[in-house]
mmCIF file of N, CA and C in Angstrom:
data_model
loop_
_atom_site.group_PDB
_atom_site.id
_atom_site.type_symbol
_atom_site.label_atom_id
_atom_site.label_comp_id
_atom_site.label_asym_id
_atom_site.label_seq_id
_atom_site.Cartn_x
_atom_site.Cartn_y
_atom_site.Cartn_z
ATOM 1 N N UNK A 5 76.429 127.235 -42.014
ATOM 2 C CA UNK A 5 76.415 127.839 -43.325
ATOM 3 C C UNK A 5 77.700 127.418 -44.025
ATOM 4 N N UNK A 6 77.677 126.735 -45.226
ATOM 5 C CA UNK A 6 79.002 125.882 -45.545
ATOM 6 C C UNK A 6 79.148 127.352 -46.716
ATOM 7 N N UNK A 7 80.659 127.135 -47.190
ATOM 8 C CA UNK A 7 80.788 128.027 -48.647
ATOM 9 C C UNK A 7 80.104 127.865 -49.939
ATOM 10 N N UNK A 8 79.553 126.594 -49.876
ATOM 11 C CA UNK A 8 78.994 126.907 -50.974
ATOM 12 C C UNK A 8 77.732 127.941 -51.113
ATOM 13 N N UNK A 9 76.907 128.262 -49.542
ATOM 14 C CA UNK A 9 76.009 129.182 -49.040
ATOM 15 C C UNK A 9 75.877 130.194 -49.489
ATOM 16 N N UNK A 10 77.881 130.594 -49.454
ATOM 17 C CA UNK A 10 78.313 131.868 -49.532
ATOM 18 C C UNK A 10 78.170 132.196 -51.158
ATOM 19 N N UNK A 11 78.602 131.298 -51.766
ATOM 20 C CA UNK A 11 79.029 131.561 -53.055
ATOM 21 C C UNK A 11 77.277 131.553 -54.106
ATOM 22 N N UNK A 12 76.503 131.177 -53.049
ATOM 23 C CA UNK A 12 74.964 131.582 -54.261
ATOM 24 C C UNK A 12 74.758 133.208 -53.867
ATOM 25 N N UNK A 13 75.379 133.788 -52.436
ATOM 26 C CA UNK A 13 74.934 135.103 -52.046
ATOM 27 C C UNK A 13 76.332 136.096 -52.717
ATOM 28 N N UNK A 14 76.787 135.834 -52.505
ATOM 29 C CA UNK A 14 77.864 136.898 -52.969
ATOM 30 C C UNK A 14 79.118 136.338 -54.265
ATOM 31 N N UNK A 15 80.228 136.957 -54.375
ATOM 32 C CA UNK A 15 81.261 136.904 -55.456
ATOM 33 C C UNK A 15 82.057 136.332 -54.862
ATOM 34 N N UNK A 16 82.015 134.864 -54.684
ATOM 35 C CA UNK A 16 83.683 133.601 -53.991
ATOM 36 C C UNK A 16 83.273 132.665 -54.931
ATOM 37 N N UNK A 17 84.024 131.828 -53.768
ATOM 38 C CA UNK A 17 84.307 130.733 -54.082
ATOM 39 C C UNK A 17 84.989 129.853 -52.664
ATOM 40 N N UNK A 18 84.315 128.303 -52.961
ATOM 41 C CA UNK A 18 84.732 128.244 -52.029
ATOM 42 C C UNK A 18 86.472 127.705 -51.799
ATOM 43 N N UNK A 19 86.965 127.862 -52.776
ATOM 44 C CA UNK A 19 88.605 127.696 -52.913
ATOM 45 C C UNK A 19 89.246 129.159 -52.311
ATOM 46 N N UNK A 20 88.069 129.973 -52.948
ATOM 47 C CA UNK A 20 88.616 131.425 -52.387
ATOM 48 C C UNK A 20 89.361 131.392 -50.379
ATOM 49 N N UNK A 21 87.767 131.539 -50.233
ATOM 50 C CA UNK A 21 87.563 131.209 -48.633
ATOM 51 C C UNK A 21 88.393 130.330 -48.234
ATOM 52 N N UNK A 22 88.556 128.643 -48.084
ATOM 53 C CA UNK A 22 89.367 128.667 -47.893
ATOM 54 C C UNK A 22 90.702 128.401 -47.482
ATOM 55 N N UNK A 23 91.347 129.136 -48.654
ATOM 56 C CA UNK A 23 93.207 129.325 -49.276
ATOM 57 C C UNK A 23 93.122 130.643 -48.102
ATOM 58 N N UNK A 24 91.740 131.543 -47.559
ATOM 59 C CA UNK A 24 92.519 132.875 -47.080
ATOM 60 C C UNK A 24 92.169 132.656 -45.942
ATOM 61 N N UNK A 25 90.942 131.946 -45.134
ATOM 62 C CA UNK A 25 90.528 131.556 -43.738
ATOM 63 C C UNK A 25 90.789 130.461 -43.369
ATOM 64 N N UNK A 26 91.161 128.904 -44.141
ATOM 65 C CA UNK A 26 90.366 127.746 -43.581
ATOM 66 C C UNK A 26 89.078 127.277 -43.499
ATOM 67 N N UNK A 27 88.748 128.456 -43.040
ATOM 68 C CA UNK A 27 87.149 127.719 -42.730
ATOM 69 C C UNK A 27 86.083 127.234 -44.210
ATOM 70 N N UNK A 28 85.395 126.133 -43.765
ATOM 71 C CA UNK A 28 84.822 125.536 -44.883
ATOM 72 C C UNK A 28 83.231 125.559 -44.590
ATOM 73 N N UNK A 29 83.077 125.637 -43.243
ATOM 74 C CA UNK A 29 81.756 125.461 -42.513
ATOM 75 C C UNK A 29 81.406 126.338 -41.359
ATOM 76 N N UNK A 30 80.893 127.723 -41.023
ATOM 77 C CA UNK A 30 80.376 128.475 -40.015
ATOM 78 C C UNK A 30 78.646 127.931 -39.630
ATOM 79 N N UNK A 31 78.587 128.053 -38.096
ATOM 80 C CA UNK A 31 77.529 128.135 -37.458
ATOM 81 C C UNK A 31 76.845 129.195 -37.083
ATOM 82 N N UNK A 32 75.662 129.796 -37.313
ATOM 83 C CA UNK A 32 74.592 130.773 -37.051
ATOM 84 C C UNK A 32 73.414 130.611 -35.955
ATOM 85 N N UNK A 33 74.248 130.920 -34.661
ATOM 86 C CA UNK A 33 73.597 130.563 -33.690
ATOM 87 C C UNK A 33 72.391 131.325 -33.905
ATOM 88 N N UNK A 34 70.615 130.818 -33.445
ATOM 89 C CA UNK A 34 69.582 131.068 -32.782
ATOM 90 C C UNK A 34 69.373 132.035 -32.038
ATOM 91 N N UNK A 35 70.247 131.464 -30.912
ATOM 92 C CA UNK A 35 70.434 132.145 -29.706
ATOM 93 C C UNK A 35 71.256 131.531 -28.666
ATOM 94 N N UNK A 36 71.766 132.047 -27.354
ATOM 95 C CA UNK A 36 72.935 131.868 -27.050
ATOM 96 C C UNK A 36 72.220 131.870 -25.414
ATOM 97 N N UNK A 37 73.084 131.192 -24.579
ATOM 98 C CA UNK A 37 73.233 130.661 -23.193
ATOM 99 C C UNK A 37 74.132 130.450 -22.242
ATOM 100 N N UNK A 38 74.667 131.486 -21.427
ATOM 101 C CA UNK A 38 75.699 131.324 -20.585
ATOM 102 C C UNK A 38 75.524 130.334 -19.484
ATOM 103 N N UNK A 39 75.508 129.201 -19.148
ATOM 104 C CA UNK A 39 74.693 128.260 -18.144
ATOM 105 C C UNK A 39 76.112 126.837 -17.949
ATOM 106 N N UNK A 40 76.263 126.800 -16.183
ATOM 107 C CA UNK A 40 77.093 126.083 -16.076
ATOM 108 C C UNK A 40 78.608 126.000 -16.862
ATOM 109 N N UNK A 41 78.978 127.064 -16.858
ATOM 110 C CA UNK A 41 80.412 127.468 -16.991
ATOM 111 C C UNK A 41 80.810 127.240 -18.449
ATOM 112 N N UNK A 42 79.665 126.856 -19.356
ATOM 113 C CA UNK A 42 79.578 126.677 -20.808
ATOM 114 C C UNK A 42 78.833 128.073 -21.724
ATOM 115 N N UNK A 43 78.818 128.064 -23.117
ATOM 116 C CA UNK A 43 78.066 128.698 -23.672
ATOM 117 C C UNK A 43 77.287 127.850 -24.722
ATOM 118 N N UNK A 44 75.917 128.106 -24.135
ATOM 119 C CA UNK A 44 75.055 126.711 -25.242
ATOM 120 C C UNK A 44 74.475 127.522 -26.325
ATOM 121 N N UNK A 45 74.203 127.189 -27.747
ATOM 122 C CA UNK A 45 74.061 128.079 -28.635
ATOM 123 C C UNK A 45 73.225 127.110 -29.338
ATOM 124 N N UNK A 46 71.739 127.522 -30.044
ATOM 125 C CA UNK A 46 71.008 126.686 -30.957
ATOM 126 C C UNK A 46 71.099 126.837 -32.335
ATOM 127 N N UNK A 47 71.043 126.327 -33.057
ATOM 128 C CA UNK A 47 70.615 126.154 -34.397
ATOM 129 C C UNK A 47 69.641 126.196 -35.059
ATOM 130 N N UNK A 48 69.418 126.316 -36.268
ATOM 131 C CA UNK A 48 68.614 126.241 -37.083
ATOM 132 C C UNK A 48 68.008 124.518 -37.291
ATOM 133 N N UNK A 49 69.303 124.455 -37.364
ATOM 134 C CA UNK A 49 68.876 122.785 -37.583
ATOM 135 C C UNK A 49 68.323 121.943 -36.563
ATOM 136 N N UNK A 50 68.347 122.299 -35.361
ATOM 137 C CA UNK A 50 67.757 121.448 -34.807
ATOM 138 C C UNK A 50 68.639 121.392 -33.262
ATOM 139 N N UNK A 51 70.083 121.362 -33.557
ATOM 140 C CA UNK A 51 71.242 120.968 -32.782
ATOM 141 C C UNK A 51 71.437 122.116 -31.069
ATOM 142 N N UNK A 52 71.349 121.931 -30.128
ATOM 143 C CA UNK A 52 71.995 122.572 -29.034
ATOM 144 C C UNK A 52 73.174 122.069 -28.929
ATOM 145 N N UNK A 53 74.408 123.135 -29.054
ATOM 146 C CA UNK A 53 75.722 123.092 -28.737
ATOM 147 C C UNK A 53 76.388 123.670 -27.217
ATOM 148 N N UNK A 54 77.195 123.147 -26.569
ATOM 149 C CA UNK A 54 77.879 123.883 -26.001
ATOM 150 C C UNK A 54 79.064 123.845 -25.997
ATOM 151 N N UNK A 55 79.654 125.410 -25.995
ATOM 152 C CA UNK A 55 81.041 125.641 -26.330
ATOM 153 C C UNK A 55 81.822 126.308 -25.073
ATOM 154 N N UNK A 56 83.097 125.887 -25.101
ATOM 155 C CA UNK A 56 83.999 126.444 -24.070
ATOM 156 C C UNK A 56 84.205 127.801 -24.580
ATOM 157 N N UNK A 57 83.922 128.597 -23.108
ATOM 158 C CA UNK A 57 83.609 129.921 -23.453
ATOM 159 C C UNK A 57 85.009 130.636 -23.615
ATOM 160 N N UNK A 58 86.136 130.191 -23.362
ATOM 161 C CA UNK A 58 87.280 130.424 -24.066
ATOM 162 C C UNK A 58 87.767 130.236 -25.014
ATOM 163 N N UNK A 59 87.819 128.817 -25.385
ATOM 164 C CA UNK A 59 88.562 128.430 -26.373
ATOM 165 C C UNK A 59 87.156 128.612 -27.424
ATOM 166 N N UNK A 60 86.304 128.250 -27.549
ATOM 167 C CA UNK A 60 85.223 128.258 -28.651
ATOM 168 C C UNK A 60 85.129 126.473 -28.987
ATOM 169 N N UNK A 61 85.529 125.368 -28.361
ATOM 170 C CA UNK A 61 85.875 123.929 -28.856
ATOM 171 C C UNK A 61 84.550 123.812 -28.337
ATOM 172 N N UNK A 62 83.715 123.379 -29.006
ATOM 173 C CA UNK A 62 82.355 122.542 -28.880
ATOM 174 C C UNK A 62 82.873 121.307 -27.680
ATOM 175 N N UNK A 63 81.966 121.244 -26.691
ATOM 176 C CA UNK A 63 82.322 120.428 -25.564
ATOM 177 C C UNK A 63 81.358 119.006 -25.959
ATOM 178 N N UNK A 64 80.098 119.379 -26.399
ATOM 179 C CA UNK A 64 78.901 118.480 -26.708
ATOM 180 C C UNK A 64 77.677 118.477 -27.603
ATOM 181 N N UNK A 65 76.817 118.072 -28.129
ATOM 182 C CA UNK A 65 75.975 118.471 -28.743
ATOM 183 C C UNK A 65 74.943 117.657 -28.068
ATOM 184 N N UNK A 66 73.594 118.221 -28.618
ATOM 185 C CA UNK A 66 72.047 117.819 -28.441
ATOM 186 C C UNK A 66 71.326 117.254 -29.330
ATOM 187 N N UNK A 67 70.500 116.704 -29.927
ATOM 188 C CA UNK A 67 69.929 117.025 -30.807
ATOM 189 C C UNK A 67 68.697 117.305 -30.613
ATOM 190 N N UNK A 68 67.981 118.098 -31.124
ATOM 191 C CA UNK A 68 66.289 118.366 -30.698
ATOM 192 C C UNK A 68 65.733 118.286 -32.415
ATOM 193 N N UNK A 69 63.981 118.427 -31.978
ATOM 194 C CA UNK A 69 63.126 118.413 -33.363
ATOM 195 C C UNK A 69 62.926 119.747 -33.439
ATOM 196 N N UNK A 70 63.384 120.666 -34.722
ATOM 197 C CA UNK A 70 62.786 121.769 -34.798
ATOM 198 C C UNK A 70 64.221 123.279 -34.676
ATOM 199 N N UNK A 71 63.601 124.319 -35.304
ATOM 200 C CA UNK A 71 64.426 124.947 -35.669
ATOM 201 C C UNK A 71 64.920 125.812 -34.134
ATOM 202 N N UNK A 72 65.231 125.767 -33.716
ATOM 203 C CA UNK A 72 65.777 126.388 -31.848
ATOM 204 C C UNK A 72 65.417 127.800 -32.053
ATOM 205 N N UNK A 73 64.768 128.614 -31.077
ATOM 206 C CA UNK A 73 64.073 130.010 -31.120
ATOM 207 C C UNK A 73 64.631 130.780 -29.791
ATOM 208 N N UNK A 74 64.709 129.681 -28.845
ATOM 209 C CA UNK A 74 65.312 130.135 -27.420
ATOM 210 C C UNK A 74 65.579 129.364 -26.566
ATOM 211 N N UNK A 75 66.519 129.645 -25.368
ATOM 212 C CA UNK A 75 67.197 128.675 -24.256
ATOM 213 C C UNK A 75 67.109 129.685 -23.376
ATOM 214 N N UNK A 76 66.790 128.811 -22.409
ATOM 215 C CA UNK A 76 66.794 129.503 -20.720
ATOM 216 C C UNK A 76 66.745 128.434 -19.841
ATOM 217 N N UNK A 77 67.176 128.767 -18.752
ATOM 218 C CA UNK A 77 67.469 127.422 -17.610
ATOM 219 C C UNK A 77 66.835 128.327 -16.089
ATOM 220 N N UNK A 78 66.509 127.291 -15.496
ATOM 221 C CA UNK A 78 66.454 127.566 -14.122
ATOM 222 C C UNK A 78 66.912 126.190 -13.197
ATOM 223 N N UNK A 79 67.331 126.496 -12.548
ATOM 224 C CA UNK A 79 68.759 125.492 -11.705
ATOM 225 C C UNK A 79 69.043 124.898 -12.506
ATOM 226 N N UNK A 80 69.072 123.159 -12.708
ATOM 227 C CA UNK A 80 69.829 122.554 -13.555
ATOM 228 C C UNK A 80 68.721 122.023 -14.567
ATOM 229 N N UNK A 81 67.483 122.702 -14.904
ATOM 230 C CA UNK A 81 66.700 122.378 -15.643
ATOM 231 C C UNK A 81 66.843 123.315 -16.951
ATOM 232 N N UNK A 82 67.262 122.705 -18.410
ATOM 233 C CA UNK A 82 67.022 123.897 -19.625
ATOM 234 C C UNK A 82 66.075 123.939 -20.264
ATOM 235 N N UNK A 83 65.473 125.004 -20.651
ATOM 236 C CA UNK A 83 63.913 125.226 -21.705
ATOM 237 C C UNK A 83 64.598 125.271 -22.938
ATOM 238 N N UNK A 84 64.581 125.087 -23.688
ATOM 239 C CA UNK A 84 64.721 125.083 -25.278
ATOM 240 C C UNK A 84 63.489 125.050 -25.923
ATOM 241 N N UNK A 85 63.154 126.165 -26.760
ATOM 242 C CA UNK A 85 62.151 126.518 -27.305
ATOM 243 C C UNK A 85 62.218 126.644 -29.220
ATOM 244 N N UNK A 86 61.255 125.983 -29.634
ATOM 245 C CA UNK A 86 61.292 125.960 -31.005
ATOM 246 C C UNK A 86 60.621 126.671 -31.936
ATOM 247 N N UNK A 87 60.906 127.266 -33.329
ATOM 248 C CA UNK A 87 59.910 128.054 -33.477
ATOM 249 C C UNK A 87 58.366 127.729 -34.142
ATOM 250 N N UNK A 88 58.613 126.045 -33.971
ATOM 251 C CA UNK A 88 57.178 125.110 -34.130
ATOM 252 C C UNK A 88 56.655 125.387 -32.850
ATOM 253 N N UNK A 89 57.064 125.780 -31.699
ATOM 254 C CA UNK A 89 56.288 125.851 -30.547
ATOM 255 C C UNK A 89 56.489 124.930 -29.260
ATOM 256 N N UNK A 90 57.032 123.955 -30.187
ATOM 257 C CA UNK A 90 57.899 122.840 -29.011
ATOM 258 C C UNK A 90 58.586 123.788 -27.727
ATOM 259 N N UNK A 91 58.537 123.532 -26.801
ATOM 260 C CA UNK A 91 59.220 123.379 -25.735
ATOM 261 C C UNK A 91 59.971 122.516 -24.706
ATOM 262 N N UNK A 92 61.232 122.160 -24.911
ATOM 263 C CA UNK A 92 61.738 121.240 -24.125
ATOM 264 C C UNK A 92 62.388 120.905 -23.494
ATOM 265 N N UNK A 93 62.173 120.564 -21.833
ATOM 266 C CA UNK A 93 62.453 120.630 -20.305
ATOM 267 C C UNK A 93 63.838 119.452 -20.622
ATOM 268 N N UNK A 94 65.043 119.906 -20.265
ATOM 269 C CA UNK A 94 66.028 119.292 -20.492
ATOM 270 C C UNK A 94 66.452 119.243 -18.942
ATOM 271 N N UNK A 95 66.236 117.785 -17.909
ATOM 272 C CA UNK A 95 67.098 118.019 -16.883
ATOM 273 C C UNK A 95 68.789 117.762 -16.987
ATOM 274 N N UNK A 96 69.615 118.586 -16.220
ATOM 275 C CA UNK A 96 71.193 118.067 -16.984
ATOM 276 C C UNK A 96 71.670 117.464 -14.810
ATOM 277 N N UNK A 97 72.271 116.394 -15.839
ATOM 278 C CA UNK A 97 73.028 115.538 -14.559
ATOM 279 C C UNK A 97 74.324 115.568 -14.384
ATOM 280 N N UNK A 98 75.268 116.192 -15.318
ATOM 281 C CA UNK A 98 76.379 116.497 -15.444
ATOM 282 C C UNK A 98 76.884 117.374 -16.554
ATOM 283 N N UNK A 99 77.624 117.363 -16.864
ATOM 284 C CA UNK A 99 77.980 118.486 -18.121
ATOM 285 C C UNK A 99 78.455 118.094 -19.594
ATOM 286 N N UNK A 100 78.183 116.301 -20.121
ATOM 287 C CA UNK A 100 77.809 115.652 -21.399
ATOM 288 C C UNK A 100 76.390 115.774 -21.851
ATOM 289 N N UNK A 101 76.404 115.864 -22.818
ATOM 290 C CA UNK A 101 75.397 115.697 -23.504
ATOM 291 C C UNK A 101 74.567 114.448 -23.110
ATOM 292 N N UNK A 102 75.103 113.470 -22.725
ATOM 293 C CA UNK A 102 74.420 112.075 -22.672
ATOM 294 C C UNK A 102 73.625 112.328 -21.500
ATOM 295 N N UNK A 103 74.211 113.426 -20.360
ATOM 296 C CA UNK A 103 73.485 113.455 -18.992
ATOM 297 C C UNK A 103 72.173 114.150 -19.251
ATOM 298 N N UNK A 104 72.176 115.127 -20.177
ATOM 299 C CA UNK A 104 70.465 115.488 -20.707
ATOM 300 C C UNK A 104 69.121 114.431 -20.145
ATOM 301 N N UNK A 105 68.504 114.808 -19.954
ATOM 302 C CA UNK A 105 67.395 113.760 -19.756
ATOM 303 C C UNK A 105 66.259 114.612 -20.051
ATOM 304 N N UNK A 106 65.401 114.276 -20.883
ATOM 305 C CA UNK A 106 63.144 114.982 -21.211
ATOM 306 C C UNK A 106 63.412 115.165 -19.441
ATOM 307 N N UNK A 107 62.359 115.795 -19.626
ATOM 308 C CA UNK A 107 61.537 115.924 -18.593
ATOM 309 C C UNK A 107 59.620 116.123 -18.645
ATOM 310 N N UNK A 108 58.879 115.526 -18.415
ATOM 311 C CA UNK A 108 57.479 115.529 -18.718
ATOM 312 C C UNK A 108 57.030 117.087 -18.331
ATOM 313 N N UNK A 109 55.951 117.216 -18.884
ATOM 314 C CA UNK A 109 55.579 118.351 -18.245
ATOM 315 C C UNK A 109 55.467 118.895 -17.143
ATOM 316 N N UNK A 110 54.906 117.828 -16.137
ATOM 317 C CA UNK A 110 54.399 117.774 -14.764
ATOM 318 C C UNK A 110 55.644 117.911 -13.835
ATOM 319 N N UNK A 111 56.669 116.977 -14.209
ATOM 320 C CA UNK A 111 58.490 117.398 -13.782
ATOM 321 C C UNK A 111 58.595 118.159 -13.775
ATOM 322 N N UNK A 112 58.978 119.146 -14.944
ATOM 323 C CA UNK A 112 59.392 120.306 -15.059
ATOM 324 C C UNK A 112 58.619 121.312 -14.580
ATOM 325 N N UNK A 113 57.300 121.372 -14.198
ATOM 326 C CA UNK A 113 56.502 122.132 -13.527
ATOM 327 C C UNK A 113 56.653 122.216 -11.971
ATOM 328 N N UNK A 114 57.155 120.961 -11.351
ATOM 329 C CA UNK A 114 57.159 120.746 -10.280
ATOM 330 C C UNK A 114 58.514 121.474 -9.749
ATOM 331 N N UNK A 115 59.541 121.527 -10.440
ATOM 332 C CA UNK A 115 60.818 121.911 -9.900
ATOM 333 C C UNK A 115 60.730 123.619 -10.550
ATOM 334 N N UNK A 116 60.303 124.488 -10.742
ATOM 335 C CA UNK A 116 60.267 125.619 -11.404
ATOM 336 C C UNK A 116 59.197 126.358 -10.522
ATOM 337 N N UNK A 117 58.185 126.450 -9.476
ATOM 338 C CA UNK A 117 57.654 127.321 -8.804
ATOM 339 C C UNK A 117 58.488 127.626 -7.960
ATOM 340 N N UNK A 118 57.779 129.189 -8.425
ATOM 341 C CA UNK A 118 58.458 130.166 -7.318
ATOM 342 C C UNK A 118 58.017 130.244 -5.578
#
């Protein structure tokens, strides 16, 4: 949500904002994911982030199709769910973004029974 967002909803500006915060650009997470010592958070836009759950420094990004509705993982496999209906089996091989890999349906089915 950049300031200019702000300034069609309420009384600023974005010179207002900011001369008194800095900030020029906030994110409105989806929904949120404590998984592998990160916090992964979706977007509207499309984007899975994960952030160091201390500092808040974005470690990596994703990109997916579709507005993000929900995240859940089981072992090192993540669901990311869209609110088009997409669902998508993310295996992770390390903790970059680049290590992401699809997973087909039949994959991700195979490693997920109980």
């Amino acid at each position: 949500m950049t300031n200019a967002d702000w300034e069609r909803r309420v009384d600023t500006s974005d010179e207002w904002i900011r001369q008194r915060t800095g900030v020029e650009r906030r994110r409105v997470a989806a929904n949120k994911l404590n998984w592998r010592q990160q916090l992964l958070v979706g977007d509207r836009s499309g984007q899975l982030i994960a952030l160091d759950p201390a500092s808040g420094e974005a470690l990596w990004t994703h990109q997916l199709e579709g507005q993000l509705r929900g995240i859940g993982s089981f072992g090192d496999i993540l669901f990311v769910g869209t609110i088009e209906g997409t669902i998508y089996a993310l295996k992770a091989g390390g903790t970059a973004e680049s290590s992401l890999a699809p997973l087909s349906p039949e994959q991700a089915a195979s490693r997920t029974r109980f």
